Coordinates of N, CA, C and O in Angstrom, one line a residue:
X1 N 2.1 -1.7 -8.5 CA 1.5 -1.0 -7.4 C 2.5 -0.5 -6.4 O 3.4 -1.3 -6.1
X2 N 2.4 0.6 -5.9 CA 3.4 1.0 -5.1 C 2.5 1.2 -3.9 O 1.4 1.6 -3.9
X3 N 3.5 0.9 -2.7 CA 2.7 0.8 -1.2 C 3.9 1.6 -0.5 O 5.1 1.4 -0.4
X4 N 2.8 2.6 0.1 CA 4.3 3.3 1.1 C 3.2 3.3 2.3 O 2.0 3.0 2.4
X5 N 4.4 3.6 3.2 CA 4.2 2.6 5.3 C 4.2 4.0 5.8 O 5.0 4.8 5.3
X6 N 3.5 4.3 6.8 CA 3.9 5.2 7.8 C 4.4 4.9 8.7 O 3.5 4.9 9.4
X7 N 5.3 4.6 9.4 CA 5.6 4.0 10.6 C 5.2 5.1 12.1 O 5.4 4.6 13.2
X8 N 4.9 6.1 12.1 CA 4.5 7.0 13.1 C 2.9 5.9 13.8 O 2.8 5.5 14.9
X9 N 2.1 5.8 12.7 CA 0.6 5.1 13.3 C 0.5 4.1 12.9 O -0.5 3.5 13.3
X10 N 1.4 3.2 11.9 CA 1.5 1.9 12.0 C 1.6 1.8 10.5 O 1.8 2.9 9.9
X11 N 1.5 1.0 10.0 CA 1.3 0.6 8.4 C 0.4 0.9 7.4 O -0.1 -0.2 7.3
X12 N -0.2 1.9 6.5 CA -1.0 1.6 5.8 C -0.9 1.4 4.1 O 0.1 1.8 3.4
X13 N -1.5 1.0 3.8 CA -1.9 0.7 2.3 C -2.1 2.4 1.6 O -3.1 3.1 1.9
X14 N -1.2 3.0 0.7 CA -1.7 4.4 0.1 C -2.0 4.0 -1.0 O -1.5 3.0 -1.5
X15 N -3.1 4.9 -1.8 CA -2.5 5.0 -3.3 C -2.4 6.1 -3.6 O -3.1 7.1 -3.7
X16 N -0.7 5.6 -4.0 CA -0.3 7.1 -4.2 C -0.8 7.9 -5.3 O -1.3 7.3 -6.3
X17 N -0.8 9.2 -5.3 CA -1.3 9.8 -6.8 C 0.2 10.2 -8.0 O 1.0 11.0 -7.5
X18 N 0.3 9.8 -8.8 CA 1.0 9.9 -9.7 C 1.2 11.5 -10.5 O 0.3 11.9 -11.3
X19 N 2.2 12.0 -10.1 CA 1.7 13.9 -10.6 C 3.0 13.5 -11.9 O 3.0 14.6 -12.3
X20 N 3.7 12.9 -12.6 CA 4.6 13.1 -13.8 C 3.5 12.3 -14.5 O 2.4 11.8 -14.3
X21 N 4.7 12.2 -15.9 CA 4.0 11.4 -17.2 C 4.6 9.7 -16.8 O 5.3 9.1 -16.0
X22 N 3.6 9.5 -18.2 CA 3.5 7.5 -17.6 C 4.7 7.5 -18.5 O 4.8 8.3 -19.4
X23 N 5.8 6.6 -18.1 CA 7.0 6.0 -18.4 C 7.4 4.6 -18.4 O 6.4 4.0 -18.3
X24 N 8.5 3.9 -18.5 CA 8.5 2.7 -18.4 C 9.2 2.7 -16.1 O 9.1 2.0 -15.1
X25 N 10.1 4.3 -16.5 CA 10.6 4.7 -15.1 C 9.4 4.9 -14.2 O 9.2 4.2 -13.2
X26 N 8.3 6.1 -14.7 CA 7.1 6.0 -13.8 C 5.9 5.4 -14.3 O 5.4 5.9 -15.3
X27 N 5.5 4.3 -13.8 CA 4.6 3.7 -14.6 C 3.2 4.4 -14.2 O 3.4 5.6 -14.0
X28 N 2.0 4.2 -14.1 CA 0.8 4.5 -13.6 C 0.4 3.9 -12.3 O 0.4 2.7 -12.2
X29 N 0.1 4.7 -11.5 CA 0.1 3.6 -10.3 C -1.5 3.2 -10.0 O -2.4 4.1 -9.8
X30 N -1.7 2.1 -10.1 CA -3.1 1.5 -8.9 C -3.5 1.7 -8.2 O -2.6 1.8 -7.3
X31 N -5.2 1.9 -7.6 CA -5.4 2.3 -6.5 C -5.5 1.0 -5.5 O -5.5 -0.2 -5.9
X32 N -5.5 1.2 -3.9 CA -4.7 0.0 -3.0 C -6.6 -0.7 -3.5 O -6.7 -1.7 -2.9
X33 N -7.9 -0.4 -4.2 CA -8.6 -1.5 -3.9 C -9.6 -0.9 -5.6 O -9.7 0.3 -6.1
X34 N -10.0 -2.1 -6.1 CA -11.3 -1.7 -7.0 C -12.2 -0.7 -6.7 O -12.5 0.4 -7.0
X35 N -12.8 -1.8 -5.5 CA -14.0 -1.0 -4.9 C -13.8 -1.3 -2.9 O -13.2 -2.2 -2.3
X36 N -14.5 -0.2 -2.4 CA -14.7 -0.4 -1.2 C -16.3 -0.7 -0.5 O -17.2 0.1 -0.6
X37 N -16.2 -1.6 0.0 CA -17.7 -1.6 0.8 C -17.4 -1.2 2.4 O -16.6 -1.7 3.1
X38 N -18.4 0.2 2.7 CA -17.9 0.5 3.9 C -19.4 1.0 4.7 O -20.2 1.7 4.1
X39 N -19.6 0.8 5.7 CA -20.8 1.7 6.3 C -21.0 1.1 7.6 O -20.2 0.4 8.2
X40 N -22.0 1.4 8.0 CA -22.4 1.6 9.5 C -23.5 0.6 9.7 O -24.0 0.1 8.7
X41 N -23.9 0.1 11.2 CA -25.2 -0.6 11.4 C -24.8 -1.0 12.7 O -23.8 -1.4 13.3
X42 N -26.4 -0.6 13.2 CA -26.7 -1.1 14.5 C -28.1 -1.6 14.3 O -29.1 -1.4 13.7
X43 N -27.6 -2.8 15.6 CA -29.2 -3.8 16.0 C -30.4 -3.2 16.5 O -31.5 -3.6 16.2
X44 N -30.2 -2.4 17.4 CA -31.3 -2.3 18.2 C -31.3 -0.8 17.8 O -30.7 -0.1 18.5
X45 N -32.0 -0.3 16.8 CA -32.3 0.3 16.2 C -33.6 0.5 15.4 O -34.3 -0.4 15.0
X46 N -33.8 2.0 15.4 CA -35.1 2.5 14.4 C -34.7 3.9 13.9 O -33.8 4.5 14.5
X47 N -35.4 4.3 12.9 CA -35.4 5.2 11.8 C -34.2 4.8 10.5 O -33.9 3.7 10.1
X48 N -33.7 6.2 10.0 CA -33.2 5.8 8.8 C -32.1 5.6 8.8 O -31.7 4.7 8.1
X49 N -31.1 6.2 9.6 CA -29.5 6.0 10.1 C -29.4 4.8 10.8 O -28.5 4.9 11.6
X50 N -30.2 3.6 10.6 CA -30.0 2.0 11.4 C -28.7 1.6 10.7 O -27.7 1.3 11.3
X51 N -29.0 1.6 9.2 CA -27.8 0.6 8.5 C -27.6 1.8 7.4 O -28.6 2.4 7.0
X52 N -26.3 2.0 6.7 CA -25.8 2.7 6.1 C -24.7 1.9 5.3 O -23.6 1.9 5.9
X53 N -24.7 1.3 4.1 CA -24.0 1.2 3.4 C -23.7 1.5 1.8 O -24.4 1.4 0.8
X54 N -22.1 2.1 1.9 CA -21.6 2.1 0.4 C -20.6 1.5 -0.2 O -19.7 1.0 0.4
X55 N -20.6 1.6 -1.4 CA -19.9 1.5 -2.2 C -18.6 2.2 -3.0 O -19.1 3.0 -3.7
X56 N -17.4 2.1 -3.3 CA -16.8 3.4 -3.3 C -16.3 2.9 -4.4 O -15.9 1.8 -4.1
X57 N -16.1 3.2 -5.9 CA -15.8 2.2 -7.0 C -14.9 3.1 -7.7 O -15.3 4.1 -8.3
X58 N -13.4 2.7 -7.5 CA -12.5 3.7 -8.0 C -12.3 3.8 -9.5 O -11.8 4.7 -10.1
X59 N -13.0 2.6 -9.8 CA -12.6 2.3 -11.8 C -13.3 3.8 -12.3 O -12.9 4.7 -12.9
X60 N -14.8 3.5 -11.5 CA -15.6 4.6 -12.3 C -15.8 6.0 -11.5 O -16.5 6.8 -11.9
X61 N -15.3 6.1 -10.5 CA -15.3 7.1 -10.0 C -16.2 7.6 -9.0 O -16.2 8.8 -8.6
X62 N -17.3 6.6 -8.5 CA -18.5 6.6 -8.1 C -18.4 6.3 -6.9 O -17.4 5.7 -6.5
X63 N -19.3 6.6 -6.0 CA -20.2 6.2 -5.1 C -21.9 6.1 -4.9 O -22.9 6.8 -5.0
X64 N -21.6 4.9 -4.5 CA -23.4 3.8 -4.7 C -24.1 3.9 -3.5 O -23.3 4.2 -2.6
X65 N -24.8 3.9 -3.3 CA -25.8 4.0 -2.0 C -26.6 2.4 -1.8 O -27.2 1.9 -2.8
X66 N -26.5 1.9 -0.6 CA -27.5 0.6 -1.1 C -28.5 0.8 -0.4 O -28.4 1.3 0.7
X67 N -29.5 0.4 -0.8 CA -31.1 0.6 -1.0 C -31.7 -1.0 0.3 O -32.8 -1.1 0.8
X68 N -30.7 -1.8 0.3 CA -31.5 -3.1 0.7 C -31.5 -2.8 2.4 O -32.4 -3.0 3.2
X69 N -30.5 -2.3 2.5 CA -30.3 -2.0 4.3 C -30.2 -3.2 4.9 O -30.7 -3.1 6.0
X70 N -29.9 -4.5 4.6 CA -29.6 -5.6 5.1 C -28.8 -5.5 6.5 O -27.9 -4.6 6.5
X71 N -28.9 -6.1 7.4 CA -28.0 -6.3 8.5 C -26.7 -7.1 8.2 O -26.8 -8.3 7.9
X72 N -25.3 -6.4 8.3 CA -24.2 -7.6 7.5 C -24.0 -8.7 8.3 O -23.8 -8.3 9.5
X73 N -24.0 -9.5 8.1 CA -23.0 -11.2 8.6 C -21.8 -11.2 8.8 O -20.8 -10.6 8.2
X74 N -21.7 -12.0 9.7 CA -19.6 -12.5 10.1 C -19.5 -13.4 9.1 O -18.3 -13.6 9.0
X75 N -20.2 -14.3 7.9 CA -20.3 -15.1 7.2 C -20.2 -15.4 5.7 O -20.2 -16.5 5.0
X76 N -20.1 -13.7 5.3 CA -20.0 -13.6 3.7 C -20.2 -11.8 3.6 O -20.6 -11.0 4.4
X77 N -19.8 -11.6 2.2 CA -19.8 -10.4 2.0 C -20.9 -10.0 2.1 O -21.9 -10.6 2.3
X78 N -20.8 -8.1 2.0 CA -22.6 -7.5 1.8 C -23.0 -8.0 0.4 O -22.1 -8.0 -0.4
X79 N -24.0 -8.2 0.1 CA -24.4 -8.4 -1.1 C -25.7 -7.3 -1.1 O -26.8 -7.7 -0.9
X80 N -25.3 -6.1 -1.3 CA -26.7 -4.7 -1.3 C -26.8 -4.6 -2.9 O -26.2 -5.1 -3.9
X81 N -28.0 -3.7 -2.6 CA -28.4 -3.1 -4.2 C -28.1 -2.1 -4.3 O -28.8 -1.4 -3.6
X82 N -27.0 -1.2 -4.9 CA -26.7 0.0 -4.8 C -27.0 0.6 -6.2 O -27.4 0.1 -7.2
X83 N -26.5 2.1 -6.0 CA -27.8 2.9 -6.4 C -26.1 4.0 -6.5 O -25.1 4.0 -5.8
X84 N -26.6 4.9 -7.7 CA -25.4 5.9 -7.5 C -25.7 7.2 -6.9 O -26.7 7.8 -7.2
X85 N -24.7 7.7 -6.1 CA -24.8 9.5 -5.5 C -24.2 10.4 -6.6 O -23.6 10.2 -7.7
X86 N -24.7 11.4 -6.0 CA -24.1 12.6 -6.8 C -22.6 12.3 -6.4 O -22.2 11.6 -5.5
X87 N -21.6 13.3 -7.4 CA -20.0 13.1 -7.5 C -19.4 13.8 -6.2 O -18.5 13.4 -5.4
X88 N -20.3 15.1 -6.1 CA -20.4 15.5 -4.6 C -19.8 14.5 -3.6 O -18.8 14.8 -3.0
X89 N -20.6 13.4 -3.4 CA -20.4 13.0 -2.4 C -19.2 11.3 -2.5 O -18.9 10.4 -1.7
X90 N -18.9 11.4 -3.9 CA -17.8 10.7 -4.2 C -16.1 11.2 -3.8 O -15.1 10.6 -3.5
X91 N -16.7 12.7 -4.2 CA -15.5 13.2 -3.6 C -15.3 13.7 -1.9 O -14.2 14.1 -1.4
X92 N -16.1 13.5 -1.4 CA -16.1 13.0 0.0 C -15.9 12.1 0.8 O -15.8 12.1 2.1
X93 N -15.7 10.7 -0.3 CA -14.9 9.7 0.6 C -14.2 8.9 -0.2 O -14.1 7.7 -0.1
X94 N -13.5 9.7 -1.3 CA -12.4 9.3 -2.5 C -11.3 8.5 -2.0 O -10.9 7.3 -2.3
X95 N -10.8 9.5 -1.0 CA -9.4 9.0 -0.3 C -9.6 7.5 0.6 O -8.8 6.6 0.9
X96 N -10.7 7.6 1.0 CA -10.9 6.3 2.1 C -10.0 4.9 2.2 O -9.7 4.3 3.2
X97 N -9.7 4.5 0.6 CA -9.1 3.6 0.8 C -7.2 3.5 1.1 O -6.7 2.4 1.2
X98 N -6.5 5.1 1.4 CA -5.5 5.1 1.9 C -5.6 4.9 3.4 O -4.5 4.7 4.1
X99 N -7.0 4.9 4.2 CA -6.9 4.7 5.1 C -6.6 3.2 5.5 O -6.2 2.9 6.6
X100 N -7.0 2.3 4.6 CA -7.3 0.9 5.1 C -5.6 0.5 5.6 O -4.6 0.8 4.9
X101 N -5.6 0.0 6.7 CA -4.0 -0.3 7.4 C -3.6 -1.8 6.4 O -4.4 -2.7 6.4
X102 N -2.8 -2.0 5.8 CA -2.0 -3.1 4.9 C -2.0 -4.3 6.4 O -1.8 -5.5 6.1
X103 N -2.2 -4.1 7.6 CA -2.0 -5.0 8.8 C -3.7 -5.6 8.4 O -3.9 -6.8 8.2
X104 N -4.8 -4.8 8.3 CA -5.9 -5.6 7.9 C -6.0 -6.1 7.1 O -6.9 -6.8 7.4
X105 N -5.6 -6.3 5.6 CA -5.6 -6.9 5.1 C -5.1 -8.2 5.3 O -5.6 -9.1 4.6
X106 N -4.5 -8.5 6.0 CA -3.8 -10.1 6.2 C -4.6 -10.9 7.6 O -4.3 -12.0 7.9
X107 N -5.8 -9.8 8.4 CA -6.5 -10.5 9.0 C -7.9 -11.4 8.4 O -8.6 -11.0 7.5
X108 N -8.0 -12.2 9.0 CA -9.2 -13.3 8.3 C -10.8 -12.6 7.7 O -10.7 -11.7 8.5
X109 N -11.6 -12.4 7.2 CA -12.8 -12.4 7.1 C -13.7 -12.0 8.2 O -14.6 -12.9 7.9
X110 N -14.3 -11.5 9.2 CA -15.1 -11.4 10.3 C -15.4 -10.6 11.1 O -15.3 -9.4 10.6
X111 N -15.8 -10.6 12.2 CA -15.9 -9.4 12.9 C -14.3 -9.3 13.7 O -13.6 -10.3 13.8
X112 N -13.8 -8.1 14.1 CA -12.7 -7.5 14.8 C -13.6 -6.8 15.8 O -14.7 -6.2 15.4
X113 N -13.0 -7.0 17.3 CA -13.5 -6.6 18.5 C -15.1 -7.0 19.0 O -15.3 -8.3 19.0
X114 N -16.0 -6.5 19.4 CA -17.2 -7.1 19.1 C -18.4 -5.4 18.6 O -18.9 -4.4 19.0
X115 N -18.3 -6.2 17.5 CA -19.3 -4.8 17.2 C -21.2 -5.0 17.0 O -21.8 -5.9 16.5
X116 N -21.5 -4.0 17.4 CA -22.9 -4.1 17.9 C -23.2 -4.6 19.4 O -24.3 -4.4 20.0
X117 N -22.2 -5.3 20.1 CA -22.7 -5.9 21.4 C -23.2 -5.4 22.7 O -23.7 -5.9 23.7
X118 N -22.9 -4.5 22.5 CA -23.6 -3.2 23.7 C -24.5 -2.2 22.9 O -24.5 -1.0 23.1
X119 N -25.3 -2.8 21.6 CA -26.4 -2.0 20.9 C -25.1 -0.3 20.4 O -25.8 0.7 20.3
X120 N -24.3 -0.2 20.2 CA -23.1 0.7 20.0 C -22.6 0.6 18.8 O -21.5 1.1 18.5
X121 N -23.3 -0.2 17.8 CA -23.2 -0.5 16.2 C -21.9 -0.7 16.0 O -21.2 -0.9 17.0
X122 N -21.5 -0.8 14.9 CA -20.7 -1.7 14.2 C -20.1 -0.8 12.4 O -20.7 0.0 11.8
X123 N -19.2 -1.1 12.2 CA -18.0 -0.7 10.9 C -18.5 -2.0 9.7 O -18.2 -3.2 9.9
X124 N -19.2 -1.4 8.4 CA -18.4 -2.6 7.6 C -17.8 -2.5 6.8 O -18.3 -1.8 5.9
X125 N -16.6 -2.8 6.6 CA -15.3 -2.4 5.1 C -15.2 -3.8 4.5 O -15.0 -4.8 5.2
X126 N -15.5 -3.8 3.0 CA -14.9 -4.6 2.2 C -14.2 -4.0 1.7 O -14.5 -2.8 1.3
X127 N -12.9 -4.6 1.4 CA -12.2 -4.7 0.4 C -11.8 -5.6 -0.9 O -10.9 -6.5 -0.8
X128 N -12.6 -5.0 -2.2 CA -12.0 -5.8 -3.8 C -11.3 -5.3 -4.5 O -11.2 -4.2 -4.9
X129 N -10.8 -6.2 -4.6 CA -9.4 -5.9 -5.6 C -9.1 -7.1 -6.5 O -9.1 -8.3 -6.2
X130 N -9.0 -6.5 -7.8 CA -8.8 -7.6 -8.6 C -9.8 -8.8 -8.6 O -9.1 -9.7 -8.9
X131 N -10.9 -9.2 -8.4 CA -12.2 -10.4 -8.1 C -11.7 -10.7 -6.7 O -12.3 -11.6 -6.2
X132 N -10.9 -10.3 -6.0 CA -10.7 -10.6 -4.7 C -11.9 -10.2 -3.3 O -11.9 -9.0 -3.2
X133 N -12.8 -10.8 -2.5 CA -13.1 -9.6 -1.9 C -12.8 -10.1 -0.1 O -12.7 -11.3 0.2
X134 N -12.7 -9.0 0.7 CA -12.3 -9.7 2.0 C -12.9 -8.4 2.9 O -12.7 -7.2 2.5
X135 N -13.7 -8.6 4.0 CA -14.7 -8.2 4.5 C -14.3 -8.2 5.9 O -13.6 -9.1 6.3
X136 N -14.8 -7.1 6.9 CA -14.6 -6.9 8.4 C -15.8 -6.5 8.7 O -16.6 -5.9 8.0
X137 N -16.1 -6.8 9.8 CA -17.4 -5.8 10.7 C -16.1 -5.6 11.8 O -15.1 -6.3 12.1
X138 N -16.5 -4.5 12.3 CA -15.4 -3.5 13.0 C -16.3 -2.9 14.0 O -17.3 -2.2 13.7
X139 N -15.6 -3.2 15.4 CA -16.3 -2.7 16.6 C -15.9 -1.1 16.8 O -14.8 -0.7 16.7
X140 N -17.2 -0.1 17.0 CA -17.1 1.4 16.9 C -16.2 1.6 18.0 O -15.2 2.3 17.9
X141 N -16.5 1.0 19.0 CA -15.4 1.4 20.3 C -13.7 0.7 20.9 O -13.2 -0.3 21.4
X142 N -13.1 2.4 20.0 CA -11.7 1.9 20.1 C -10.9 1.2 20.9 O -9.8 0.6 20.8
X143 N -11.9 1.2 22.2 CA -11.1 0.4 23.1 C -11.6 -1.6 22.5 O -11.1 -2.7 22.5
X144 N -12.0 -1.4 22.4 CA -12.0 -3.2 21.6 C -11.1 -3.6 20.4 O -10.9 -4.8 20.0
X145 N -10.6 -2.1 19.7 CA -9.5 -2.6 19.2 C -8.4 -2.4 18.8 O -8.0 -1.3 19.1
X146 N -7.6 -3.2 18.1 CA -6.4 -3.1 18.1 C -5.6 -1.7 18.4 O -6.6 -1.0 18.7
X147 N -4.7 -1.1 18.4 CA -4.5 0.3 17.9 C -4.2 0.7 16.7 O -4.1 1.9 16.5
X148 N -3.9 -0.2 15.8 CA -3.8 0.1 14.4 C -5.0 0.5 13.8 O -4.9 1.4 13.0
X149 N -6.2 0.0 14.1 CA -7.5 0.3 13.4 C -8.1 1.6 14.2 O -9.2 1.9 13.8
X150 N -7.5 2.6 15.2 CA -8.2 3.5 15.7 C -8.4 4.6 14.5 O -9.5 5.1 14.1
X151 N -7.3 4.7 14.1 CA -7.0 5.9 12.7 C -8.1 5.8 11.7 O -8.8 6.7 11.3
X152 N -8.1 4.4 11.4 CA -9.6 3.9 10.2 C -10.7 3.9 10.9 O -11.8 4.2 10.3
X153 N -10.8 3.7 12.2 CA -12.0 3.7 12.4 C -12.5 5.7 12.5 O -13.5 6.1 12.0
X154 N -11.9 6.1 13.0 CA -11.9 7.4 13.3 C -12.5 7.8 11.8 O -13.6 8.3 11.8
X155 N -11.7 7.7 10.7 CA -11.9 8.2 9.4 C -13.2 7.8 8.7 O -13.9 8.5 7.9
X156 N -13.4 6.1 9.2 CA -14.7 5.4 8.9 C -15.8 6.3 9.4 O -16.6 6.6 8.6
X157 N -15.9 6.8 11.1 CA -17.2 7.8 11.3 C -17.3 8.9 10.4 O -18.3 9.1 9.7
X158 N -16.1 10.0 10.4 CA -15.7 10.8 9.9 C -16.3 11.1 8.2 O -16.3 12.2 7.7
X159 N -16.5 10.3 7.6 CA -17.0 10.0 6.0 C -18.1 9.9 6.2 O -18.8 10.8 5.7
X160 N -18.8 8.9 7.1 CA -19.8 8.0 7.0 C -20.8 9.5 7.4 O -21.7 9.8 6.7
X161 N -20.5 10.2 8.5 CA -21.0 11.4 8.7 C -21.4 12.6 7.7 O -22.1 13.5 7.9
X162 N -20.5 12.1 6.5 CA -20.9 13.2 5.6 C -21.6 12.6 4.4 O -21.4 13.2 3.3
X163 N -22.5 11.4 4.4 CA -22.7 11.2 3.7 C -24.2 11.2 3.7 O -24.7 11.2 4.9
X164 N -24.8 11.2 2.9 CA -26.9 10.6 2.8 C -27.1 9.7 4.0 O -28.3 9.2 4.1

């Protein structure tokens, strides 16, 4: 796996795309996750844009839509029923996972900043890789967090907006 840093906006996780032939010099490169669980949700909410989650599944090329609309937990992964979109809308949030900063990855399981607490909804990103999986709820308002996460979060509305 190869991992390149930006240092201008802080660290992230790429996967790079591989444009030569596979070699023992250039091997094939990996993408930085299996799959991504990423979407949106607020509490004090009604109609259809309350909770919005997907799935982004690099093996098969897919994106899943989940059908359960559960409210996520600080406590364990989403566990939704997902459902596949047209490719359309796969290729609208393909790249997502170069956005994930390699600095989140090494934070714990939970919520970052406080999301939902002024009814202002909430970010969920899983990341699996390899049977691994490690989960954030992510406060929408950049000022709660870090500044490494403004870029992802920015990119997180930014998708989540073009999607079903």
């Amino acid at each position: 796996m190869r991992i390149v840093t930006l240092a201008a906006s802080g660290s992230f996780l790429l996967a790079a795309l591989g444009t030569g032939s596979c070699s023992p010099e250039n091997p094939p490169v990996e993408p930085a996750a299996d799959e991504l669980v990423f979407g949106q949700f607020y509490g004090e909410c009604s109609g259809e844009r309350c909770i919005d989650i997907y799935k982004l599944d690099t093996r098969h090329q897919e994106l899943l839509e989940d059908t359960k609309d559960a409210y996520p937990t600080t406590t364990a992964p989403y566990e939704g029923a997902f459902v596949p979109l047209a490719t359309s809308f796969y290729r609208r949030a393909e790249d997502l996972g170069q956005y994930v900063p390699a600095q989140l990855l090494r934070e714990p399981n939970g919520p970052i900043g406080q999301p939902d607490a002024g009814d202002w909804g909430g970010y969920y990103l899983e990341v699996n890789k390899k049977g691994k999986r490690s989960f954030w709820l992510l406060d929408t308002q950049k000022r709660n967090l870090p500044a490494y996460l403004h870029p992802l979060a920015d990119t997180l509305r930014a998708r989540i907006d073009q999607l079903p």
